[in-house]
Coordinates of C-alpha atoms in Angstrom, one line a residue:
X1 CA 14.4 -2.1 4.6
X2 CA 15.6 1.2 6.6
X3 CA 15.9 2.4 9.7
X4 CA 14.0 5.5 10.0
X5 CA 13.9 8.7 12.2
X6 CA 13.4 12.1 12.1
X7 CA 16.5 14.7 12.1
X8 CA 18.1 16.9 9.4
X9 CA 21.3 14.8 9.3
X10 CA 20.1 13.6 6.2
X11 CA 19.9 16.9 4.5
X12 CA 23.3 18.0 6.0
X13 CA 24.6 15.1 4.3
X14 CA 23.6 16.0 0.9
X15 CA 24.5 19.9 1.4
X16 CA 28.0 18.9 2.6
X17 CA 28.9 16.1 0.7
X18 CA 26.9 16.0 -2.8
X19 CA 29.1 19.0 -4.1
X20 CA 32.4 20.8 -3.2
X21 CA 34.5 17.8 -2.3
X22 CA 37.7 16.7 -4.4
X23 CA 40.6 13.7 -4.6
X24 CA 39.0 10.0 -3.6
X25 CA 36.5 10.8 -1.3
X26 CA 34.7 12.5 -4.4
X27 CA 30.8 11.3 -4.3
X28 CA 29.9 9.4 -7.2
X29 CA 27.4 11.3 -8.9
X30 CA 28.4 14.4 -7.7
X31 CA 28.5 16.1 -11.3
X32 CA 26.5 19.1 -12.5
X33 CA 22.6 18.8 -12.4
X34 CA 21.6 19.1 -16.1
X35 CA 18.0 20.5 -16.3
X36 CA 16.7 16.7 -17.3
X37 CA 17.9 15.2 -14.3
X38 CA 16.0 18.3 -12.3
X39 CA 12.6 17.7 -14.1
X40 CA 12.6 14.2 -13.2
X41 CA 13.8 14.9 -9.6
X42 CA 10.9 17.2 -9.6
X43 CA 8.3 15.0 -11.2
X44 CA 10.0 12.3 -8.7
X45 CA 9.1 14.5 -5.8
X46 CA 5.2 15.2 -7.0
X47 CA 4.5 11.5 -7.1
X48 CA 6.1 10.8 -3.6
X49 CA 3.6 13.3 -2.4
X50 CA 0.9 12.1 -4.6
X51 CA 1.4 8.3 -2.9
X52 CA 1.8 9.5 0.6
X53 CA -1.4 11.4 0.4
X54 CA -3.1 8.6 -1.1
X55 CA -2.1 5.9 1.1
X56 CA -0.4 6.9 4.3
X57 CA -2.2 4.8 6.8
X58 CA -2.4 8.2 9.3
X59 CA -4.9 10.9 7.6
X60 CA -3.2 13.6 9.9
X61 CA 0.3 12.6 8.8
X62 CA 1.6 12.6 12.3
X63 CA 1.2 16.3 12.3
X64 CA 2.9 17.3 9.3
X65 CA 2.0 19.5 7.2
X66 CA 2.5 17.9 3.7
X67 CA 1.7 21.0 1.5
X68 CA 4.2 22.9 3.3
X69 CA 6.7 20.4 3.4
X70 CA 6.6 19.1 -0.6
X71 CA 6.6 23.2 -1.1
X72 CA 10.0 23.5 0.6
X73 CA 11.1 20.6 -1.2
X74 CA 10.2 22.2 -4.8
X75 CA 12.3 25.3 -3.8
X76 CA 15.2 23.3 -2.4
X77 CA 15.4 21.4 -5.4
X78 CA 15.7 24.5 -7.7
X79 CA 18.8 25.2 -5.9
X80 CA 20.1 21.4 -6.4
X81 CA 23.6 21.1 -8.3
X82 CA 24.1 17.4 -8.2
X83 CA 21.9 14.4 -9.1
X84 CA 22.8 12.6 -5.2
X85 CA 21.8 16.2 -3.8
X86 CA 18.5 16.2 -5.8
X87 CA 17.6 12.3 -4.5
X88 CA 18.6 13.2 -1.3
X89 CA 16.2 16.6 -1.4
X90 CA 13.0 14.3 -2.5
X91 CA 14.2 12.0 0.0
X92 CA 14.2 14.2 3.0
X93 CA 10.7 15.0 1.9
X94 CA 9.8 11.9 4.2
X95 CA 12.0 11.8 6.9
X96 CA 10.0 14.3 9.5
X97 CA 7.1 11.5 9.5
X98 CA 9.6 10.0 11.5
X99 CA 8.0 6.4 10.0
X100 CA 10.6 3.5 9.5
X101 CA 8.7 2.1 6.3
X102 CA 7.8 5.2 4.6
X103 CA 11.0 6.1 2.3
X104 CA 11.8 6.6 -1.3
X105 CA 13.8 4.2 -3.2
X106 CA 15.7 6.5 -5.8
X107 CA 16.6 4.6 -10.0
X108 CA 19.0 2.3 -9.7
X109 CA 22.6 3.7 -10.4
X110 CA 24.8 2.3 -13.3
X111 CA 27.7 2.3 -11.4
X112 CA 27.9 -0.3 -8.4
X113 CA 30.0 0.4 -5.1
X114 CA 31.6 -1.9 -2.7
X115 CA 33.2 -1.1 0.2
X116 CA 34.6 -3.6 1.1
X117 CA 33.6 -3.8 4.7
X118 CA 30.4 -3.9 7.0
X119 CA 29.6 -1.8 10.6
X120 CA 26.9 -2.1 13.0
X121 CA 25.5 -0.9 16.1
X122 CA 26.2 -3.0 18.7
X123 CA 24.8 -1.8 22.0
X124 CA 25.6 1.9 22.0
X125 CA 28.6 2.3 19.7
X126 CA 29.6 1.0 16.0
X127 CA 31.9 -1.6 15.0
X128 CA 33.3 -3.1 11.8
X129 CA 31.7 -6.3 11.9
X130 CA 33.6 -7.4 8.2
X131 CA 36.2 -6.6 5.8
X132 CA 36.8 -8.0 3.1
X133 CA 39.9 -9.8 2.0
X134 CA 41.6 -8.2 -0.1
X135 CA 39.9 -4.8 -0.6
X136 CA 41.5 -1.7 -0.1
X137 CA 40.1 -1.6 4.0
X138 CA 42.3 -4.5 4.4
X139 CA 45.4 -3.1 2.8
X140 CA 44.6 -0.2 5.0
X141 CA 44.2 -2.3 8.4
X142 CA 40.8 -2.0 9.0
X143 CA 40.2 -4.6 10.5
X144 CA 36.5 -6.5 12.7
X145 CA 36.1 -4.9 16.1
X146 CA 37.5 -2.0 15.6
X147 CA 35.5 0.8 17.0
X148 CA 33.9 3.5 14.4
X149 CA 34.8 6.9 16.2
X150 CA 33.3 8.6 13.0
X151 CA 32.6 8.5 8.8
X152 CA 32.9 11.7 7.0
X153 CA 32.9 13.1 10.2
X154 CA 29.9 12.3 11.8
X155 CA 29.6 10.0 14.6
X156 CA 27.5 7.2 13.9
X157 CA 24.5 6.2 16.8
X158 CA 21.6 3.9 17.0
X159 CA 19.0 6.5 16.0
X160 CA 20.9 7.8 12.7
X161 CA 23.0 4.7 11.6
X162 CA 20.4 3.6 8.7
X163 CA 20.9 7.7 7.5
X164 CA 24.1 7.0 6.9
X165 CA 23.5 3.5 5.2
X166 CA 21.0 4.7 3.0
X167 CA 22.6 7.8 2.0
X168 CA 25.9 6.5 1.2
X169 CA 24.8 3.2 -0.7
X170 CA 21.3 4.5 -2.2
X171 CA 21.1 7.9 -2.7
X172 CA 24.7 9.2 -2.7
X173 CA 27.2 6.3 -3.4
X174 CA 31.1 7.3 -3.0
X175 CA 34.3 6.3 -4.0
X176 CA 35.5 6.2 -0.6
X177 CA 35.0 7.2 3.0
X178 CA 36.9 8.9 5.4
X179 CA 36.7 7.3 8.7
X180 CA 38.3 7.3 12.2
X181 CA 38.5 4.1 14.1
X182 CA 40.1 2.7 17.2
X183 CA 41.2 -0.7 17.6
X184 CA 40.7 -2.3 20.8
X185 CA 43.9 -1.2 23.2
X186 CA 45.1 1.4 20.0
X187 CA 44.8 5.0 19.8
X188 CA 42.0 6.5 17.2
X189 CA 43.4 6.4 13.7
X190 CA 42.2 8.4 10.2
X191 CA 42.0 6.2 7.0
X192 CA 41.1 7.0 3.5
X193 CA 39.3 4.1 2.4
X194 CA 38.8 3.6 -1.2
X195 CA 35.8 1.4 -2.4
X196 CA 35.5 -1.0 -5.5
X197 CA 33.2 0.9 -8.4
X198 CA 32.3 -1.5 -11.3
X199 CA 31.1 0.3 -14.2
X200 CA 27.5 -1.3 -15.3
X201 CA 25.5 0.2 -18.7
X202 CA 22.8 3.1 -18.0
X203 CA 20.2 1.4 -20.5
X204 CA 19.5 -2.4 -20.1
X205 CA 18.8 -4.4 -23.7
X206 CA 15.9 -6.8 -22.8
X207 CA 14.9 -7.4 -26.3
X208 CA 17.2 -6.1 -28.9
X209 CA 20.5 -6.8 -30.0
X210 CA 22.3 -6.8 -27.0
X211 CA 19.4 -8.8 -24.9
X212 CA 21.4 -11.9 -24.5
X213 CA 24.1 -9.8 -22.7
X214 CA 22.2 -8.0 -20.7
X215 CA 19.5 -11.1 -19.7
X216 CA 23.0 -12.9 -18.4
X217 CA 24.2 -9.9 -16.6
X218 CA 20.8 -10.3 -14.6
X219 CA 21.1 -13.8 -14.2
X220 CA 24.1 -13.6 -12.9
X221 CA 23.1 -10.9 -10.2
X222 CA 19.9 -12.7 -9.2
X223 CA 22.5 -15.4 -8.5
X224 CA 24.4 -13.9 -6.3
X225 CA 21.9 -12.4 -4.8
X226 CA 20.4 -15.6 -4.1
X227 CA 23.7 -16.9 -2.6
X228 CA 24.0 -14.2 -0.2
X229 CA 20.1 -14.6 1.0
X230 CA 20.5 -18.8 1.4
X231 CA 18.7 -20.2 4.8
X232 CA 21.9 -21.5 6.6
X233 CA 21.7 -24.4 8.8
X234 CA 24.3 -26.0 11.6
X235 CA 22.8 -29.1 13.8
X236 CA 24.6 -29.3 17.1
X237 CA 24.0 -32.2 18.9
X238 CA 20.1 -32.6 19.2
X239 CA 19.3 -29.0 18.9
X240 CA 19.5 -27.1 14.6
X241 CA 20.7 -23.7 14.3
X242 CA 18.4 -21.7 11.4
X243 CA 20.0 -18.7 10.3
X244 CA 17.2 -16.8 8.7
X245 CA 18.4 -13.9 6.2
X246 CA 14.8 -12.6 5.9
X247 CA 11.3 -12.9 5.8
X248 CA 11.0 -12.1 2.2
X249 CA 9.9 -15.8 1.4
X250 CA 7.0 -18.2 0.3
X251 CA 4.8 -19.1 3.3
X252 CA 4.9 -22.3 1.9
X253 CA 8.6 -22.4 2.3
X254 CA 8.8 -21.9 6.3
X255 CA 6.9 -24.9 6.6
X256 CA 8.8 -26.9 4.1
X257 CA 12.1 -26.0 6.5
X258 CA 10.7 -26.3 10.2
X259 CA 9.2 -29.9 8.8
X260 CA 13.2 -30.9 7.2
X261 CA 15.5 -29.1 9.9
X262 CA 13.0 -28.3 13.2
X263 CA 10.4 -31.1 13.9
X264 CA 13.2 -33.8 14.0
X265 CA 15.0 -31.7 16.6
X266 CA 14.8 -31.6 20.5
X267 CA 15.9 -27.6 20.1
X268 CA 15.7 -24.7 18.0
X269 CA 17.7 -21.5 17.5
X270 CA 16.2 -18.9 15.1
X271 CA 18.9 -16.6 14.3
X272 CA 17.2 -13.1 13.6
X273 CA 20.4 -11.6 13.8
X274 CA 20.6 -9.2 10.7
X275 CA 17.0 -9.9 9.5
X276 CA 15.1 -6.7 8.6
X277 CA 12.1 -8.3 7.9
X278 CA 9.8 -9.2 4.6
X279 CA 6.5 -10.9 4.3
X280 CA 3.3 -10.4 7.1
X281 CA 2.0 -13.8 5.2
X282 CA 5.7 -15.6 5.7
X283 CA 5.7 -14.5 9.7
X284 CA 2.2 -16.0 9.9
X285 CA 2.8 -19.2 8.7
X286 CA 6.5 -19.2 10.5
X287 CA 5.0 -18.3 13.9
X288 CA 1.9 -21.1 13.4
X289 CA 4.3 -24.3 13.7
X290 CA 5.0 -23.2 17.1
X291 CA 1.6 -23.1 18.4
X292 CA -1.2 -26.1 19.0
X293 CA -3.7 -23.6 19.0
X294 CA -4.6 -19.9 16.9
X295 CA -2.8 -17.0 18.0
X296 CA -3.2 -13.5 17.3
X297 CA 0.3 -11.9 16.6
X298 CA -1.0 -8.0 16.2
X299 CA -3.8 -5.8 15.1
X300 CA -3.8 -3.5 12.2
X301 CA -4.5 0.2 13.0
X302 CA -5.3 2.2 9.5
X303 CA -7.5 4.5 7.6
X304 CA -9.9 1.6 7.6
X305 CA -10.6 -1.3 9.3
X306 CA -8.0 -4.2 8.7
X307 CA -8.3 -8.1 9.8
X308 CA -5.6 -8.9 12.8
X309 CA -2.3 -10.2 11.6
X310 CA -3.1 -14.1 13.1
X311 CA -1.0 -17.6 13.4
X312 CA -3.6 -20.1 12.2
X313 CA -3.5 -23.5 14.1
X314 CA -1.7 -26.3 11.6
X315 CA -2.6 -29.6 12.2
X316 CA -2.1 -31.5 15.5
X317 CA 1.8 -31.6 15.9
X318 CA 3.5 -28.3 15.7
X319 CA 7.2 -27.8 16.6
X320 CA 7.2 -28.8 20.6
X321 CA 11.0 -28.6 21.0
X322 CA 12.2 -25.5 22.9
X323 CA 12.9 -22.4 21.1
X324 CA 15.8 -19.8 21.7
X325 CA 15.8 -16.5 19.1
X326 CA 18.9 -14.4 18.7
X327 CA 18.1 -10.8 17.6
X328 CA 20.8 -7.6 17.4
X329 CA 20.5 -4.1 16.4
X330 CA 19.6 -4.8 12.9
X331 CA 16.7 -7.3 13.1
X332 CA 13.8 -5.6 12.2
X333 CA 10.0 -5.4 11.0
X334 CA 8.7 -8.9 11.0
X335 CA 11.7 -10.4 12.8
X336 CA 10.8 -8.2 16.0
X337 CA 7.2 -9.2 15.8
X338 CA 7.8 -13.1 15.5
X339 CA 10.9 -12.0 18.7
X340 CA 8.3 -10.3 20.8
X341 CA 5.5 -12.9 19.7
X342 CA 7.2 -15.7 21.3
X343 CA 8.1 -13.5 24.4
X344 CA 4.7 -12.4 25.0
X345 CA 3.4 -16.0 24.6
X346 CA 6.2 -17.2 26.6
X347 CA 7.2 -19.6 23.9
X348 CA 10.9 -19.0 23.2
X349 CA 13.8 -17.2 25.1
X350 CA 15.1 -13.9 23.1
X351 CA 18.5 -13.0 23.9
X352 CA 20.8 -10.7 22.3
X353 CA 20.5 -6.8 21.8
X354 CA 18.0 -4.3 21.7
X355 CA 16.4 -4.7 18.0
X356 CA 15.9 -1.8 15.6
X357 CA 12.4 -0.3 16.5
X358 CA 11.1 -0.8 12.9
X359 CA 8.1 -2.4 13.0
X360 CA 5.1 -1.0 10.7
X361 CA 3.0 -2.6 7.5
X362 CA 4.0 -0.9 4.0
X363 CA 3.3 -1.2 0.4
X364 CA 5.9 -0.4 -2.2
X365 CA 4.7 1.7 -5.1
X366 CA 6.5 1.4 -8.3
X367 CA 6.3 4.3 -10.5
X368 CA 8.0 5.5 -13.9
X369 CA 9.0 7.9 -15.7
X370 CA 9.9 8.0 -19.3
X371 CA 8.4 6.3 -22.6
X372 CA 11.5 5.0 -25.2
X373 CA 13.7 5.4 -22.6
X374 CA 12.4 4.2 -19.2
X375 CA 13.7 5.4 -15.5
X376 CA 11.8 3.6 -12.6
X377 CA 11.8 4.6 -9.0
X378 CA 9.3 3.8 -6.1
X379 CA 8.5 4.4 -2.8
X380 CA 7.2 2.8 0.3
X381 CA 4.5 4.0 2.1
X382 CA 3.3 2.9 5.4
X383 CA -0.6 1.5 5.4
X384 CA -0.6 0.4 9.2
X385 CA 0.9 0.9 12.1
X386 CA 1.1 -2.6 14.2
X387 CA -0.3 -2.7 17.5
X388 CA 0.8 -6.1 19.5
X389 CA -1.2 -8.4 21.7
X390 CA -0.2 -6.4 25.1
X391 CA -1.3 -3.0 23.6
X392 CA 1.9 -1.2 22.7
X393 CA 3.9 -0.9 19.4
X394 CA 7.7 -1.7 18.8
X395 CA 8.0 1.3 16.5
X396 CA 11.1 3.1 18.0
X397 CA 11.2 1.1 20.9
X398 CA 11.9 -2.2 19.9
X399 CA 12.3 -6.0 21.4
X400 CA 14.2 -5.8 24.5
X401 CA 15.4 -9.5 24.7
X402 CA 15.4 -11.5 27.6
X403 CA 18.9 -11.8 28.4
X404 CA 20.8 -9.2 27.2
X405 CA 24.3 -10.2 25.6
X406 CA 26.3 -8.5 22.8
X407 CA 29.8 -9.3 21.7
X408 CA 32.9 -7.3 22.5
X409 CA 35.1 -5.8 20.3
X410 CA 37.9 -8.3 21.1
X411 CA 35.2 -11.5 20.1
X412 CA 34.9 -9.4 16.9
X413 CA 38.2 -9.2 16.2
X414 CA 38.9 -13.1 17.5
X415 CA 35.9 -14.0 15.2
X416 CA 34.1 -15.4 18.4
X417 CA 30.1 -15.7 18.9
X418 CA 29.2 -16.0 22.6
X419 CA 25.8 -15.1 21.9
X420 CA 25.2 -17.9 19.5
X421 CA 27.0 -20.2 22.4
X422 CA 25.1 -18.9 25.1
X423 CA 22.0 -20.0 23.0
X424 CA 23.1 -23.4 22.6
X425 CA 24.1 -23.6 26.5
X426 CA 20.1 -22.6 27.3
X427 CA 19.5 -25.5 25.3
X428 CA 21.7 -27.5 27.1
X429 CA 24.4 -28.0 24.2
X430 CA 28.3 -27.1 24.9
X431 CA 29.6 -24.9 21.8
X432 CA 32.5 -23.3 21.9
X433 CA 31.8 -19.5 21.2
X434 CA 35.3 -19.4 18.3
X435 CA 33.6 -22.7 16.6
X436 CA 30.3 -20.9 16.7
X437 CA 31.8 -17.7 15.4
X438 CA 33.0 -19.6 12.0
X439 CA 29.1 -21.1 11.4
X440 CA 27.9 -18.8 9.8
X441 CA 30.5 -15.9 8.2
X442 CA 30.1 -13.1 6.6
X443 CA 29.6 -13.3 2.2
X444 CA 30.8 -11.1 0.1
X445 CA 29.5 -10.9 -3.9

């Protein structure tokens, strides 16, 4: 999931960086448009226009005026030289609905990037949260809490961080980034920091000769990916920490894991930290073991009438332990509802920072182009906005928790989590914030 808003920063991305740039810093695809790769952009383009006026929840489009907009699109992609300019042009095409689930999600690229190290917004300003060992940030002294003045020259912020996230891993990917960044006491510094490209094949073999290959290169990736999306657990005296990657599982699940880890437990911390969301059925069922009673988590506001998104009443023993939830600037979607749920119901405690403000009900459609040869793309398109219990929506506002705590750049760098400690103090458990800081680290593939 993205963070979405409305600004051109986007398209000054792709004009400044998706040509005319040379040495390591060179975007991946940056390459000569050939007239294939323009007709596909451009038949790319019609049917993100052809699913947003189909299913965008708001018949009035928030004021925009789609013909006119696709229109501009067309004629900026006639003057596209580069494949990551022409993605970027269709996906612009969105961005003025100012909607944080409506997005298009460009063909997957054969070549994979890894920077080798992870930022975030934490309060107002961006720090490197991660860096790898042994990647070329390391050998360069990047290292966590330092402060990101800029990348490629732009200052990163709240409102625009996910541009820059989706531009340079989705549409654009680079083979390195030019950044400024100030270590806590130091002076701001330039590096040059190269990423790790693995070459992958264009065409996947599903069924021919080289299908074994190519079936083991999947497994192999759904693997990992599994790996790095594993429910973590740490059980601190009588309270369980639940660090919850996403939403993006089986109802049936949630309630398999509150009855092994949460019902034996006097206390419960759900760490939303980093959770952008998944599944309205999954928050359902989550939010339902904390309740003896049915409770109504939001209604449904689109171009027809939609049931309520509701926590059904299960059984006569739900979890009665207390609850704290930890959520940060990139908690999102479903993880802010089930946040502001238990704060409007006055169930849990919420502290941490402000979450991201993406909070609306979308539908992925999967399209193709292609009939030997096959090049899928999709996009997501919002179908509801969601209106909680007290009236209001978190779209672009957000959850603002109930105590307010955010690590500084020296905990970064010290590998320290007071938040996580201050959680476990509300419960009434000591925990040193640098033991909590090495609970639950950062993975790298």
């Amino acid at each position: 999931m993205f963070r979405k808003s409305s600004c051109n920063l986007l398209l000054i991305f792709v004009c400044c960086f998706a040509v005319g740039v040379t040495d390591n810093r060179q975007p991946t695809y940056a390459q000569s448009l050939e007239r294939i790769e323009r007709e596909r952009a451009q038949s790319m383009l019609n049917a993100v226009k052809d699913e947003l006026k189909k299913n965008y929840y708001d018949t009035g489009f928030g004021g925009m005026d789609v013909e006119a907009r696709f229109k501009a699109s067309e004629e900026k992609l006639k003057q596209a030289t580069s494949l990551g300019q022409a993605l970027g042009i269709v996906a612009q095409s969105l961005l003025d609905l100012n909607d944080s689930h409506t997005f298009f999600i460009p063909p997957s690229r054969p070549v994979k990037v890894e920077y080798g190290w992870q930022m975030q917004m934490i309060g107002d300003k961006c720090y490197v949260i991660a860096v790898k060992p042994e990647s070329d940030a390391a050998a360069k002294g990047l290292k966590p809490g330092d402060l990101i003045v800029s990348v490629e020259g732009f200052k990163p912020s709240r409102k625009e961080m996910w541009k820059m996230e989706y531009y340079y891993y989705t549409l654009s990917p680079r083979q390195g980034l030019r950044l400024v960044v100030q270590s806590p006491g130091g002076e701001p510094r330039q590096l040059d920091v190269a990423a790790k490209m693995r070459q992958g094949k264009r065409i996947l073999d599903l069924s021919g000769r080289d299908a074994t290959i190519d079936l083991n290169e999947l497994d192999r990736e759904s693997e990992d990916a599994y790996r790095l999306q594993r429910h973590r657990f740490q059980k601190v005296g009588d309270i369980v920490i639940w660090k919850m990657p996403g939403f993006d599982f089986e109802p049936e699940q949630a309630s398999r894991l509150i009855d092994e880890y949460a019902m034996p437990s006097a206390g419960l911390i759900l760490d939303l930290r980093g959770n952008p969301g998944g599944y309205v059925l999954t928050l359902e069922r989550l939010a339902s073991h904390f309740f003896d009673h049915e409770v109504k988590i939001a209604d449904l506001k689109g171009r027809k009438d939609l049931k309520p998104m509701v926590a059904k009443k299960r059984g006569d023993k739900p979890f009665a332990g207390r609850l704290v939830v930890l959520i940060d600037s990139k908690s999102g979607s479903a993880a802010e509802l089930f946040a502001r749920l238990m704060q409007i119901e006055k169930r849990g405690t919420i502290i941490g920072d402000q979450s991201s403000g993406s909070v609306m009900r979308s539908k992925v459609y999967i399209r193709e182009l292609g009939v030997d040869k096959i090049v899928p793309f999709a996009v997501s398109v919002t179908d509801a906005d969601v209106i909680m219990t007290d009236g209001k929506s978190l779209e672009h506002i957000g959850v603002t928790p109930d105590e307010r705590l955010i690590p500084t750049a020296e905990d970064l760098a010290a590998g320290r989590d007071p938040v996580l400690a201050r959680a476990a103090a509300i419960l009434g458990v000591k925990l040193d914030p640098a033991v909590a800081g090495k609970f639950f680290p950062i993975e790298w593939k």
